[in-house]
PDB file of C-alpha atoms in Angstrom:
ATOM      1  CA  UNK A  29       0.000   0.000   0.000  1.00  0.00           C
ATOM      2  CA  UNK A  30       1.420   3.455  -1.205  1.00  0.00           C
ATOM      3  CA  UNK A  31       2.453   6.003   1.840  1.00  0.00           C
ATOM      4  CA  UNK A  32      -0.082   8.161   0.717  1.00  0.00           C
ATOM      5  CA  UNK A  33      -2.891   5.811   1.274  1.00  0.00           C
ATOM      6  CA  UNK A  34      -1.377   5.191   4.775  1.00  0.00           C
ATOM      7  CA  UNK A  35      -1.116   8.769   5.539  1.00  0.00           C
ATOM      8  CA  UNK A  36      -5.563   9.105   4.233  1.00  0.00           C
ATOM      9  CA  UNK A  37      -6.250   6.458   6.260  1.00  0.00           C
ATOM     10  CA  UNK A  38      -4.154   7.719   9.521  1.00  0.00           C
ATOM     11  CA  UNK A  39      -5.810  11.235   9.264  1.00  0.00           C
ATOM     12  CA  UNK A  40      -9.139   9.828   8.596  1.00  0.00           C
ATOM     13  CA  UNK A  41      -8.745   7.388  11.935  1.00  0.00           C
ATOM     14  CA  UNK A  42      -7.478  10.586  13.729  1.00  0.00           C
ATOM     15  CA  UNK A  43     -10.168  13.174  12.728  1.00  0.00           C
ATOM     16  CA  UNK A  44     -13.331  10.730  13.300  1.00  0.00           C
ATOM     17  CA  UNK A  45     -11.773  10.349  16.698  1.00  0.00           C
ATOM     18  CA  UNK A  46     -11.120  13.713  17.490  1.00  0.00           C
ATOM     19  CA  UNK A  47     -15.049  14.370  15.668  1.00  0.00           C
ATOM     20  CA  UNK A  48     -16.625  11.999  18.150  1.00  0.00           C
ATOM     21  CA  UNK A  49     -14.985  13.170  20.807  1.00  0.00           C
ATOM     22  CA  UNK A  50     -16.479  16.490  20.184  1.00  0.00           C
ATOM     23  CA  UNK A  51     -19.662  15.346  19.530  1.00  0.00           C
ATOM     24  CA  UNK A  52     -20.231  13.062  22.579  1.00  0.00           C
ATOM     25  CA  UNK A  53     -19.449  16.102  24.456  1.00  0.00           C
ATOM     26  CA  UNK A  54     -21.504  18.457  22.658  1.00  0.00           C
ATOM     27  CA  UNK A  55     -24.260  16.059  22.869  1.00  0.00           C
ATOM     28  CA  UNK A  56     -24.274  15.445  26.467  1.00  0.00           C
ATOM     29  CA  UNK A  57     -23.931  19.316  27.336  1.00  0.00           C
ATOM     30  CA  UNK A  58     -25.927  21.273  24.482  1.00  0.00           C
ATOM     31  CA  UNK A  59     -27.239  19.427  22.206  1.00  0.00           C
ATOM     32  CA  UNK A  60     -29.455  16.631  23.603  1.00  0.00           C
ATOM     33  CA  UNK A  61     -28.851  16.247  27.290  1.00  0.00           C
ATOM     34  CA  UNK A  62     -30.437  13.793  28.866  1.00  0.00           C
ATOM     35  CA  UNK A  63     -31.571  16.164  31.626  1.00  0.00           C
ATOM     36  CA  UNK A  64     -31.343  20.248  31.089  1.00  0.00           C
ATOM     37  CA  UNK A  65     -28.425  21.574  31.529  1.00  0.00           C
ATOM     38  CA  UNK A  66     -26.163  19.020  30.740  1.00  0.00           C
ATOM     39  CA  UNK A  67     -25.807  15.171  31.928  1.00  0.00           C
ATOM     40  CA  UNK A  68     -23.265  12.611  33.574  1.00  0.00           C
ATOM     41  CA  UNK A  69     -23.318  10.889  30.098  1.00  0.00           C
ATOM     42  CA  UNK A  70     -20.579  13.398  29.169  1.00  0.00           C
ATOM     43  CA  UNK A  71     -18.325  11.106  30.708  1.00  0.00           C
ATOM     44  CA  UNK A  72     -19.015   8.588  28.284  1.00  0.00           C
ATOM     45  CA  UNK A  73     -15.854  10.265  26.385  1.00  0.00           C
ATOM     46  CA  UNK A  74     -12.969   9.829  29.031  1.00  0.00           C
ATOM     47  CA  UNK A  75     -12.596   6.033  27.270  1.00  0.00           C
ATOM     48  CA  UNK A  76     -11.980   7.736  23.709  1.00  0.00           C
ATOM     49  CA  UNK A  77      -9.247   9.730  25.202  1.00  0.00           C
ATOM     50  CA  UNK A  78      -7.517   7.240  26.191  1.00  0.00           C
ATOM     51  CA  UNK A  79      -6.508   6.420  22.559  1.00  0.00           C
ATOM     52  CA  UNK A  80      -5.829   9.590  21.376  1.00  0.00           C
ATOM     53  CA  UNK A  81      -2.184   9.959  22.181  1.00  0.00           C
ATOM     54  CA  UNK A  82      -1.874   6.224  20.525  1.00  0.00           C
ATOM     55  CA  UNK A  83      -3.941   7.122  17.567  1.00  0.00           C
ATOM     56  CA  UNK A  84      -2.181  10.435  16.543  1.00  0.00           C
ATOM     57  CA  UNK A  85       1.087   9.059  16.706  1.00  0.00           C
ATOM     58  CA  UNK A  86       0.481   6.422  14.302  1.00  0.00           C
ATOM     59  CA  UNK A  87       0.500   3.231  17.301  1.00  0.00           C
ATOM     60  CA  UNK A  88      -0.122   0.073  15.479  1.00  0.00           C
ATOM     61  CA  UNK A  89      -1.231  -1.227  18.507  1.00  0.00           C
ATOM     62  CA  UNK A  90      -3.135   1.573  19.887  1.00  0.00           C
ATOM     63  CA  UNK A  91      -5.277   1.889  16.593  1.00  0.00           C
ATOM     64  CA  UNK A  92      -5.812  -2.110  16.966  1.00  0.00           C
ATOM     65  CA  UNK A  93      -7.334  -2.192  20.523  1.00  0.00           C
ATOM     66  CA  UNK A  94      -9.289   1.329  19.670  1.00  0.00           C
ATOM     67  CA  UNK A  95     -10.802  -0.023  16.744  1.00  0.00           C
ATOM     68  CA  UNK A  96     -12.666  -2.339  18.878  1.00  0.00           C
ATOM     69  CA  UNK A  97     -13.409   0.456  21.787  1.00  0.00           C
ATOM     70  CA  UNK A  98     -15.068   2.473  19.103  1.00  0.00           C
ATOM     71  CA  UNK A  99     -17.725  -0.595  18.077  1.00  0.00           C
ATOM     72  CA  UNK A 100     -18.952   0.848  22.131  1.00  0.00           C
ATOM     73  CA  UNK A 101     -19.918   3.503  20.307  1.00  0.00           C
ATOM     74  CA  UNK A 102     -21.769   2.260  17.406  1.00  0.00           C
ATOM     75  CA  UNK A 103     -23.690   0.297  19.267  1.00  0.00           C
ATOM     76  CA  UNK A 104     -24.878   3.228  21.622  1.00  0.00           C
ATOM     77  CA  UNK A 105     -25.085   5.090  18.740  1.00  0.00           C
ATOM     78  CA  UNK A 106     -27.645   2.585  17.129  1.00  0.00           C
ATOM     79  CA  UNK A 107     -29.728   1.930  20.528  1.00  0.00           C
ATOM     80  CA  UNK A 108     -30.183   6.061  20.489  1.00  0.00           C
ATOM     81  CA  UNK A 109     -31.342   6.558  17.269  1.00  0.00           C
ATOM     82  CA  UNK A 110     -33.886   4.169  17.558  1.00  0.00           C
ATOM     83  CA  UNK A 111     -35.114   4.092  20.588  1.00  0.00           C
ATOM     84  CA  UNK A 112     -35.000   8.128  21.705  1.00  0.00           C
ATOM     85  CA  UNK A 113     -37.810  10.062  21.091  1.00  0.00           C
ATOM     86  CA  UNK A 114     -36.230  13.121  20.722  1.00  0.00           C
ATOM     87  CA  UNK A 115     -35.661  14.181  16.757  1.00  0.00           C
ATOM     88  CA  UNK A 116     -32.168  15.858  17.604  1.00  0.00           C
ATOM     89  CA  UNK A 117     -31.100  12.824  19.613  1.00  0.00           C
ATOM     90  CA  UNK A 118     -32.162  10.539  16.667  1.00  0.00           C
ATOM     91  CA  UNK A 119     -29.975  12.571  14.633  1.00  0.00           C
ATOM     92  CA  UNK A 120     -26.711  12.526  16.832  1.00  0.00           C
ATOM     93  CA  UNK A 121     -27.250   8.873  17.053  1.00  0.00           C
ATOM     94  CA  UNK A 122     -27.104   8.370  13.713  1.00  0.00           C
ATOM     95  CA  UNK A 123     -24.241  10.736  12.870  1.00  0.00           C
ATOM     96  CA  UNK A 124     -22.357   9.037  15.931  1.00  0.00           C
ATOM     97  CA  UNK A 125     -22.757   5.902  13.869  1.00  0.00           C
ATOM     98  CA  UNK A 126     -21.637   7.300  10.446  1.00  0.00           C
ATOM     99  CA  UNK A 127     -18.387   8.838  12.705  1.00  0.00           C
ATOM    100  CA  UNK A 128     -17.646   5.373  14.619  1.00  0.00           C
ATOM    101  CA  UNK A 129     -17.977   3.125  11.166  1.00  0.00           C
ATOM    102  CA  UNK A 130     -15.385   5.652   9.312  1.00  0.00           C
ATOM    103  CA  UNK A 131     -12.920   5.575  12.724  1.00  0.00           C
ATOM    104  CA  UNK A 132     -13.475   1.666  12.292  1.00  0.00           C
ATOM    105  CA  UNK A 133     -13.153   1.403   8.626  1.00  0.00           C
ATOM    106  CA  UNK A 134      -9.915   3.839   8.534  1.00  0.00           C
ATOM    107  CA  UNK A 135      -8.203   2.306  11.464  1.00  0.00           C
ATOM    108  CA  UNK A 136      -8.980  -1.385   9.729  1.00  0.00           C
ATOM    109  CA  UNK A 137      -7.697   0.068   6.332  1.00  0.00           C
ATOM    110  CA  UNK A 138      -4.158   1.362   8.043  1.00  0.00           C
ATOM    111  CA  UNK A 139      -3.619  -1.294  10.110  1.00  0.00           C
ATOM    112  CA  UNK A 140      -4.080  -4.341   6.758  1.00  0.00           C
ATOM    113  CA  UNK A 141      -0.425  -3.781   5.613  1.00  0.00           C
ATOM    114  CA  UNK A 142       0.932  -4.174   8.785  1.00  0.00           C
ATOM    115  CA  UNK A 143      -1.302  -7.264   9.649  1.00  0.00           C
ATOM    116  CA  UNK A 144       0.119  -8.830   6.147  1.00  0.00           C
ATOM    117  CA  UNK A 145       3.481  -8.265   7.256  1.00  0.00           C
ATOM    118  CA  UNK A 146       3.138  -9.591  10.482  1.00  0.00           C
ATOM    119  CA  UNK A 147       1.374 -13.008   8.333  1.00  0.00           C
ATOM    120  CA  UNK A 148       4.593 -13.232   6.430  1.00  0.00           C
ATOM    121  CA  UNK A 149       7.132 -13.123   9.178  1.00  0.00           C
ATOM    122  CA  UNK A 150       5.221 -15.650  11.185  1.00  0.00           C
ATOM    123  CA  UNK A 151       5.307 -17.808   7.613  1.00  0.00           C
ATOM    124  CA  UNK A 152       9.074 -17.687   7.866  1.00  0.00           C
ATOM    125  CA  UNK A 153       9.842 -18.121  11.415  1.00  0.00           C
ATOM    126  CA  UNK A 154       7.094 -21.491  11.094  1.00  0.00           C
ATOM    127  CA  UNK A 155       9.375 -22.397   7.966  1.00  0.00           C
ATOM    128  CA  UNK A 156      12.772 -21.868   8.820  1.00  0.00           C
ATOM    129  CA  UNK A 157      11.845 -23.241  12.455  1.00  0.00           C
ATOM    130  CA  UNK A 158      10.881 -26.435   9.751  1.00  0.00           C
ATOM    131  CA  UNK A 159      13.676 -26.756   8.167  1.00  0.00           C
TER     132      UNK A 159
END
């Protein structure tokens, strides 16, 4: 895979991070709160920090254990915008599924070259330990 490619599919892991971090927190406290004025659910975005460092320094393993994290948020995503009432809530539910499938879909699409590498090494460690 050309460097390029790598570098598209880095900055798209990094911004739909950095996009749902912003919008769990925007939802929780403006948006849609749960209750006026804001909401403990806010805190549903420490956990996405965590990865942050990891994921905007290019961590192969970072992006791999974050790419499961963020499946969290598709499925909360997917409960909310079908079972909330409110129309704005709906709305942020389904745009925090459209941000959580293109975090999963870049970090999948970065981390493929080094997964093949990682095949072919194991190939020729099991064949040379063979021989």
């Amino acid at each position: 895979m050309s460097p390029f490619r790598l570098r598209f599919f880095h900055l798209g892991a990094a911004v739909s991070l950095v996009a749902l971090i912003i919008l769990c927190v925007a939802w929780e406290l403006v948006l849609a709160p749960l209750r006026p004025g804001g909401s403990w659910m806010v805190l549903k975005v420490i956990p996405l920090l965590f990865p942050l460092r990891g994921v905007l320094k290019r961590d192969v393993y970072t992006m791999q254990w974050s790419s499961m994290l963020i499946l969290l948020y598709f499925a909360e995503g997917i409960v909310r915008a079908t079972s909330d009432r409110v129309p704005t809530s709906i709305t942020l539910g389904w745009v925090e599924v459209g941000i959580s499938c293109a975090y999963f879909l870049c970090a999948i699409l970065y981390l493929r070259p080094y997964k093949k590498a990682a095949k072919e090494i194991a190939r020729q460690a099991i064949q040379k330990a063979s021989q």
